[in-house]
Amino acid sequence: MSLDSAEASPSSSRDWFFPSPSFIHSTSNSPQSPNYPRKFSTIPRHSRSSHTDWKPPKTSTFRSVSSSGSAAYGDPKYGRVRRRIELRRREKMAKQEKEDPVLEQKRDVSKAVSGVKTAIGEMGIRDFGQRVKIRWQMASYIAILITAFGSLVHKNFSLHNQVIDLQDQISTMNIRLQACNTSDTFDTISILQEGNHANSEGMGPRLVSVSISFGGMLIFAMMLGLVSDAISEKLDSLRKGRSEVVEQNHTLILGWSDKLGSLLNQLVIANESLGGGIVVVMAERDKEEMELDIAKMEFDFRGTSVICRSGSPLILADLKKVSVSKARAIVVLADDGNADQSDARALRTVLSLTGVKEGLRGHIVVELSDLDNEVLVKLVGGELVETVVAHDVIGRLMIQCARQPGLAQIWEDILGFENCEFYIKRWPQLDGMQFEDVLISFPDAIPCGVKVASRGGKIILNPEDSYVLQGGDEVLVIAEDDDTYAPGALPMVWRGSLAGDFIVPKLTEKILLCGWRRDMEDMIMVLDAFLAPGSELWMFNEVVESERERKLIDGGLDLSRLVNITLVHREGNAVIRRHLESLPLESFDSILILADESVEDSAIQADSRSLATLLLIRDIQAKRLPYREAMVTRGQRGSFSRGSWIGEMQQASDRSVIISEILDPRTKNLLSMSKISDYVLSNELVSMALAMVAEDRQINDVLEELFAEEGNELHIRLAELYLHEGEEMSFYEIILRARQKREIVIGYRLENAERAVINPPNKNKRRRWSVKDVFVVITEKE
């Protein structure tokens, strides 16, 4: 198209310039590009300032134009064309303003419509904004919660790190405090500082730190649990008696039996002068049960401590636990039950004791049930062992007490520590003195023998008056305690002469044995040695006669060698009245009621049987006595009402001696109250003997001689053998008179007294005596 044609028709649409697509796409979008589109106007520059009401038309903005088009459009020669186009446009606009007002109404309507649309759009925008606002609020709340939770977690980690820091600081300070006395203090602190992980930063290191902390707490909890278990186990060990005894110079008792109570009582009394001692008891029982049973025992411990431990004496570890090598005496108790099994266990215990590597400081006192096992135990134990055969001791005591009524009480006083007992001690000031003068040299004791040093320490009981004490000799005395006597100045004592012929006639006796003991053959041999020729021994039990002879022969008894006694066999049950009535009970001088072998395992059952037999025998005797003699005796005693059953049995008791073997102390009290039997309490007497030998093993030799068939024995003598009726004498004078027959007077019993007095005080004081009084002496067996 030419330029002239363009000017001729300015209103034609062909006068407008439209860039080509190549022009548009050839421009660059970058603002830094030199072809960046610029706004331009169709009004010439020189006419803009002259038209004040001119408004720039809406023109299209192109991003870019080609360099050729731009140059042509800005050329001055096109200015006239532009002015014509602009003029034509204004005219058109003015024409439109003069048109009908309908156009204005249309505009108003159009504006209203557009306003409505705008309102509707604004409402939609507002709802959309409201929803967006709610969503933003929810998102903000969630963000706040996440932030708070994160801050709490962070704070928790921070506090945990602070706790770890404090723990590390405490640990560091403790180790520093412990390392103050060592030479490597700084090295220890540096090692601790290198191992600190509380200052870790970052999520990974913190997780590692937390893991390490939890692991440390877990290990600490495990260690705390182990320590707690160890403490609990230790307390349980202490409670059950499995801990070690740290005592020394104590008395150790191995085993548990009915004799333990009496044994502890005697040891407590023996240790009273020392302010108390230590007694350790070990048995195969629970410690709490043993302590409970000991607490029920009715006696005062007087400063002595009793320690219980649970264990077996056959195990060396258990023996070490009770400090067996440091004990001054070890007592092995026989088990309740079968005698053979008990002795076999005692033998194994002695073997175990001899196997202690550390050796034994003290001696061993073993209680046995059968005399035949004594040799074997001594063979195993050697010089460390002292044996006390319970059955043999009781059997011999029963025989002595049956022949001499009242002797049981004497033995209780001598064997027990409550009154007077045997002591051996050296007194150098007595060297060169004759035994006759030694007898009256102790105001508070009675000498009974001498331990001769020149004969290997052998104890001579009741030596000759002419024996002179040599250097190293020790004196055996009967005294209240080992620190209550000492030799004094030799008093002036008038010897005098015996009142009459000192001949004690030996009469025949008739003795009844009710029951069967396992050591029956030993009792028969002892009775044959003690009794006069022509005496009778009746045996009444449930064992058939042929079986009896076999048992006696198996026990070592030769019936053909019995010289002084004749055996009379009767078969029957001792608790059945009609069986007892078949016996001449009123004709016996002594009746011995034995704990039958069939019930010896149970003390209560054996005592019940013995008590029933005693009551039946006394009742039968009382009914067979003449009425006149019974009335006279009841009038003299007056303890019970006339004609009472107990009174009749007491009167029958005066006619014959009944010795009952009693095992339970509670049965003893019943017999003591009724006074119908001169009893023997076997458990208590054996316990006394065990305690005495445990305190001083030398006393066992004295007891063995006093119990044996030969040598010396305790005897009860009538006062008429030493003095006249109403004669006034001191106890020292009676001692010297008795020495004319080589007897040692150790006590007396007045006519109306119930108990004898052993080692009386004020021995040099004169008093008036009666021929009905009796004296207790140590004399040679007749």
mmCIF file of N, CA and C in Angstrom, residues 578-635:
data_model
loop_
_atom_site.group_PDB
_atom_site.id
_atom_site.type_symbol
_atom_site.label_atom_id
_atom_site.label_comp_id
_atom_site.label_asym_id
_atom_site.label_seq_id
_atom_site.Cartn_x
_atom_site.Cartn_y
_atom_site.Cartn_z
ATOM 1 N N ARG A 578 -4.002 -107.001 136.296
ATOM 2 C CA ARG A 578 -4.078 -108.430 136.648
ATOM 3 C C ARG A 578 -2.738 -109.120 136.468
ATOM 4 N N HIS A 579 -1.924 -108.639 135.526
ATOM 5 C CA HIS A 579 -0.585 -109.224 135.375
ATOM 6 C C HIS A 579 0.293 -108.849 136.562
ATOM 7 N N LEU A 580 0.175 -107.616 137.028
ATOM 8 C CA LEU A 580 0.965 -107.188 138.178
ATOM 9 C C LEU A 580 0.498 -107.864 139.469
ATOM 10 N N GLU A 581 -0.779 -108.105 139.563
ATOM 11 C CA GLU A 581 -1.291 -108.735 140.789
ATOM 12 C C GLU A 581 -0.799 -110.162 140.950
ATOM 13 N N SER A 582 -0.300 -110.758 139.887
ATOM 14 C CA SER A 582 0.247 -112.115 139.992
ATOM 15 C C SER A 582 1.631 -112.134 140.631
ATOM 16 N N LEU A 583 2.192 -110.962 140.881
ATOM 17 C CA LEU A 583 3.525 -110.875 141.473
ATOM 18 C C LEU A 583 3.413 -110.549 142.964
ATOM 19 N N PRO A 584 4.354 -111.026 143.773
ATOM 20 C CA PRO A 584 4.374 -110.679 145.212
ATOM 21 C C PRO A 584 4.993 -109.290 145.422
ATOM 22 N N LEU A 585 4.269 -108.247 145.020
ATOM 23 C CA LEU A 585 4.827 -106.892 145.014
ATOM 24 C C LEU A 585 5.191 -106.404 146.415
ATOM 25 N N GLU A 586 4.478 -106.880 147.434
ATOM 26 C CA GLU A 586 4.763 -106.398 148.787
ATOM 27 C C GLU A 586 6.022 -107.005 149.386
ATOM 28 N N SER A 587 6.610 -107.993 148.728
ATOM 29 C CA SER A 587 7.776 -108.669 149.277
ATOM 30 C C SER A 587 9.102 -108.187 148.715
ATOM 31 N N PHE A 588 9.080 -107.312 147.729
ATOM 32 C CA PHE A 588 10.327 -106.862 147.101
ATOM 33 C C PHE A 588 10.945 -105.722 147.914
ATOM 34 N N ASP A 589 12.263 -105.766 148.029
ATOM 35 C CA ASP A 589 12.988 -104.670 148.674
ATOM 36 C C ASP A 589 13.113 -103.465 147.742
ATOM 37 N N SER A 590 13.290 -103.724 146.474
ATOM 38 C CA SER A 590 13.427 -102.649 145.488
ATOM 39 C C SER A 590 12.730 -103.071 144.203
ATOM 40 N N ILE A 591 12.107 -102.072 143.552
ATOM 41 C CA ILE A 591 11.452 -102.292 142.260
ATOM 42 C C ILE A 591 11.982 -101.235 141.296
ATOM 43 N N LEU A 592 12.510 -101.694 140.187
ATOM 44 C CA LEU A 592 13.040 -100.795 139.166
ATOM 45 C C LEU A 592 12.115 -100.830 137.957
ATOM 46 N N ILE A 593 11.504 -99.693 137.644
ATOM 47 C CA ILE A 593 10.626 -99.562 136.481
ATOM 48 C C ILE A 593 11.445 -98.950 135.351
ATOM 49 N N LEU A 594 11.694 -99.745 134.327
ATOM 50 C CA LEU A 594 12.578 -99.332 133.237
ATOM 51 C C LEU A 594 11.760 -98.772 132.073
ATOM 52 N N ALA A 595 12.397 -97.858 131.337
ATOM 53 C CA ALA A 595 11.808 -97.389 130.076
ATOM 54 C C ALA A 595 11.965 -98.506 129.060
ATOM 55 N N ASP A 596 10.850 -99.137 128.707
ATOM 56 C CA ASP A 596 10.894 -100.334 127.881
ATOM 57 C C ASP A 596 11.501 -100.045 126.515
ATOM 58 N N GLU A 597 12.233 -101.028 126.013
ATOM 59 C CA GLU A 597 12.914 -100.882 124.724
ATOM 60 C C GLU A 597 11.931 -100.643 123.587
ATOM 61 N N SER A 598 10.709 -101.158 123.713
ATOM 62 C CA SER A 598 9.725 -101.015 122.643
ATOM 63 C C SER A 598 9.222 -99.589 122.485
ATOM 64 N N VAL A 599 9.348 -98.762 123.528
ATOM 65 C CA VAL A 599 8.842 -97.384 123.461
ATOM 66 C C VAL A 599 9.940 -96.376 123.799
ATOM 67 N N GLU A 600 11.195 -96.782 123.741
ATOM 68 C CA GLU A 600 12.255 -95.865 124.134
ATOM 69 C C GLU A 600 12.456 -94.725 123.134
ATOM 70 N N ASP A 601 11.893 -94.873 121.925
ATOM 71 C CA ASP A 601 12.016 -93.801 120.934
ATOM 72 C C ASP A 601 11.165 -92.593 121.285
ATOM 73 N N SER A 602 10.120 -92.780 122.091
ATOM 74 C CA SER A 602 9.223 -91.694 122.470
ATOM 75 C C SER A 602 9.293 -91.493 123.976
ATOM 76 N N ALA A 603 9.817 -90.325 124.396
ATOM 77 C CA ALA A 603 9.968 -90.061 125.831
ATOM 78 C C ALA A 603 8.606 -89.975 126.514
ATOM 79 N N ILE A 604 7.650 -89.334 125.875
ATOM 80 C CA ILE A 604 6.333 -89.171 126.499
ATOM 81 C C ILE A 604 5.644 -90.518 126.659
ATOM 82 N N GLN A 605 5.705 -91.344 125.638
ATOM 83 C CA GLN A 605 5.066 -92.659 125.719
ATOM 84 C C GLN A 605 5.755 -93.534 126.763
ATOM 85 N N ALA A 606 7.085 -93.483 126.816
ATOM 86 C CA ALA A 606 7.815 -94.280 127.808
ATOM 87 C C ALA A 606 7.491 -93.812 129.226
ATOM 88 N N ASP A 607 7.414 -92.491 129.428
ATOM 89 C CA ASP A 607 7.102 -91.977 130.764
ATOM 90 C C ASP A 607 5.667 -92.295 131.157
ATOM 91 N N SER A 608 4.757 -92.254 130.209
ATOM 92 C CA SER A 608 3.365 -92.598 130.510
ATOM 93 C C SER A 608 3.258 -94.049 130.960
ATOM 94 N N ARG A 609 3.995 -94.890 130.291
ATOM 95 C CA ARG A 609 3.980 -96.306 130.666
ATOM 96 C C ARG A 609 4.602 -96.501 132.041
ATOM 97 N N SER A 610 5.723 -95.837 132.304
ATOM 98 C CA SER A 610 6.381 -95.971 133.607
ATOM 99 C C SER A 610 5.494 -95.433 134.725
ATOM 100 N N LEU A 611 4.852 -94.289 134.492
ATOM 101 C CA LEU A 611 3.993 -93.705 135.514
ATOM 102 C C LEU A 611 2.796 -94.599 135.810
ATOM 103 N N ALA A 612 2.197 -95.182 134.762
ATOM 104 C CA ALA A 612 1.066 -96.084 134.967
ATOM 105 C C ALA A 612 1.492 -97.309 135.775
ATOM 106 N N THR A 613 2.648 -97.853 135.450
ATOM 107 C CA THR A 613 3.146 -99.016 136.199
ATOM 108 C C THR A 613 3.386 -98.658 137.659
ATOM 109 N N LEU A 614 3.973 -97.476 137.903
ATOM 110 C CA LEU A 614 4.243 -97.039 139.275
ATOM 111 C C LEU A 614 2.954 -96.925 140.085
ATOM 112 N N LEU A 615 1.946 -96.274 139.519
ATOM 113 C CA LEU A 615 0.691 -96.089 140.258
ATOM 114 C C LEU A 615 0.004 -97.426 140.529
ATOM 115 N N LEU A 616 0.037 -98.339 139.568
ATOM 116 C CA LEU A 616 -0.591 -99.641 139.775
ATOM 117 C C LEU A 616 0.130 -100.427 140.866
ATOM 118 N N ILE A 617 1.450 -100.402 140.857
ATOM 119 C CA ILE A 617 2.206 -101.150 141.863
ATOM 120 C C ILE A 617 1.956 -100.578 143.253
ATOM 121 N N ARG A 618 1.954 -99.256 143.391
ATOM 122 C CA ARG A 618 1.724 -98.645 144.697
ATOM 123 C C ARG A 618 0.316 -98.937 145.215
ATOM 124 N N ASP A 619 -0.627 -98.924 144.315
ATOM 125 C CA ASP A 619 -1.996 -99.201 144.748
ATOM 126 C C ASP A 619 -2.138 -100.654 145.203
ATOM 127 N N ILE A 620 -1.523 -101.576 144.474
ATOM 128 C CA ILE A 620 -1.587 -102.989 144.871
ATOM 129 C C ILE A 620 -0.875 -103.199 146.197
ATOM 130 N N GLN A 621 0.261 -102.553 146.393
ATOM 131 C CA GLN A 621 0.990 -102.685 147.649
ATOM 132 C C GLN A 621 0.180 -102.125 148.828
ATOM 133 N N ALA A 622 -0.452 -100.975 148.609
ATOM 134 C CA ALA A 622 -1.206 -100.356 149.701
ATOM 135 C C ALA A 622 -2.371 -101.234 150.138
ATOM 136 N N LYS A 623 -3.013 -101.896 149.200
ATOM 137 C CA LYS A 623 -4.160 -102.734 149.550
ATOM 138 C C LYS A 623 -3.727 -104.044 150.195
ATOM 139 N N ARG A 624 -2.497 -104.455 150.036
ATOM 140 C CA ARG A 624 -2.024 -105.699 150.622
ATOM 141 C C ARG A 624 -1.381 -105.497 151.990
ATOM 142 N N LEU A 625 -1.135 -104.265 152.381
ATOM 143 C CA LEU A 625 -0.522 -104.018 153.688
ATOM 144 C C LEU A 625 -1.547 -104.199 154.793
ATOM 145 N N PRO A 626 -1.104 -104.639 155.978
ATOM 146 C CA PRO A 626 -2.036 -104.731 157.118
ATOM 147 C C PRO A 626 -2.587 -103.360 157.475
ATOM 148 N N TYR A 627 -3.863 -103.315 157.869
ATOM 149 C CA TYR A 627 -4.533 -102.055 158.159
ATOM 150 C C TYR A 627 -3.876 -101.335 159.326
ATOM 151 N N ARG A 628 -3.407 -102.040 160.311
ATOM 152 C CA ARG A 628 -2.820 -101.410 161.490
ATOM 153 C C ARG A 628 -1.528 -100.681 161.144
ATOM 154 N N GLU A 629 -0.691 -101.298 160.336
ATOM 155 C CA GLU A 629 0.555 -100.653 159.963
ATOM 156 C C GLU A 629 0.288 -99.410 159.121
ATOM 157 N N ALA A 630 -0.740 -99.487 158.294
ATOM 158 C CA ALA A 630 -1.070 -98.336 157.476
ATOM 159 C C ALA A 630 -1.528 -97.173 158.336
ATOM 160 N N MET A 631 -2.327 -97.452 159.386
ATOM 161 C CA MET A 631 -2.815 -96.385 160.248
ATOM 162 C C MET A 631 -1.681 -95.729 161.002
ATOM 163 N N VAL A 632 -0.726 -96.531 161.463
ATOM 164 C CA VAL A 632 0.404 -95.971 162.197
ATOM 165 C C VAL A 632 1.246 -95.071 161.309
ATOM 166 N N THR A 633 1.503 -95.520 160.091
ATOM 167 C CA THR A 633 2.339 -94.745 159.185
ATOM 168 C C THR A 633 1.655 -93.449 158.766
ATOM 169 N N ARG A 634 0.309 -93.537 158.517
ATOM 170 C CA ARG A 634 -0.408 -92.329 158.144
ATOM 171 C C ARG A 634 -0.401 -91.315 159.265
ATOM 172 N N GLY A 635 -0.488 -91.806 160.490
ATOM 173 C CA GLY A 635 -0.460 -90.873 161.610
ATOM 174 C C GLY A 635 0.874 -90.186 161.745
#
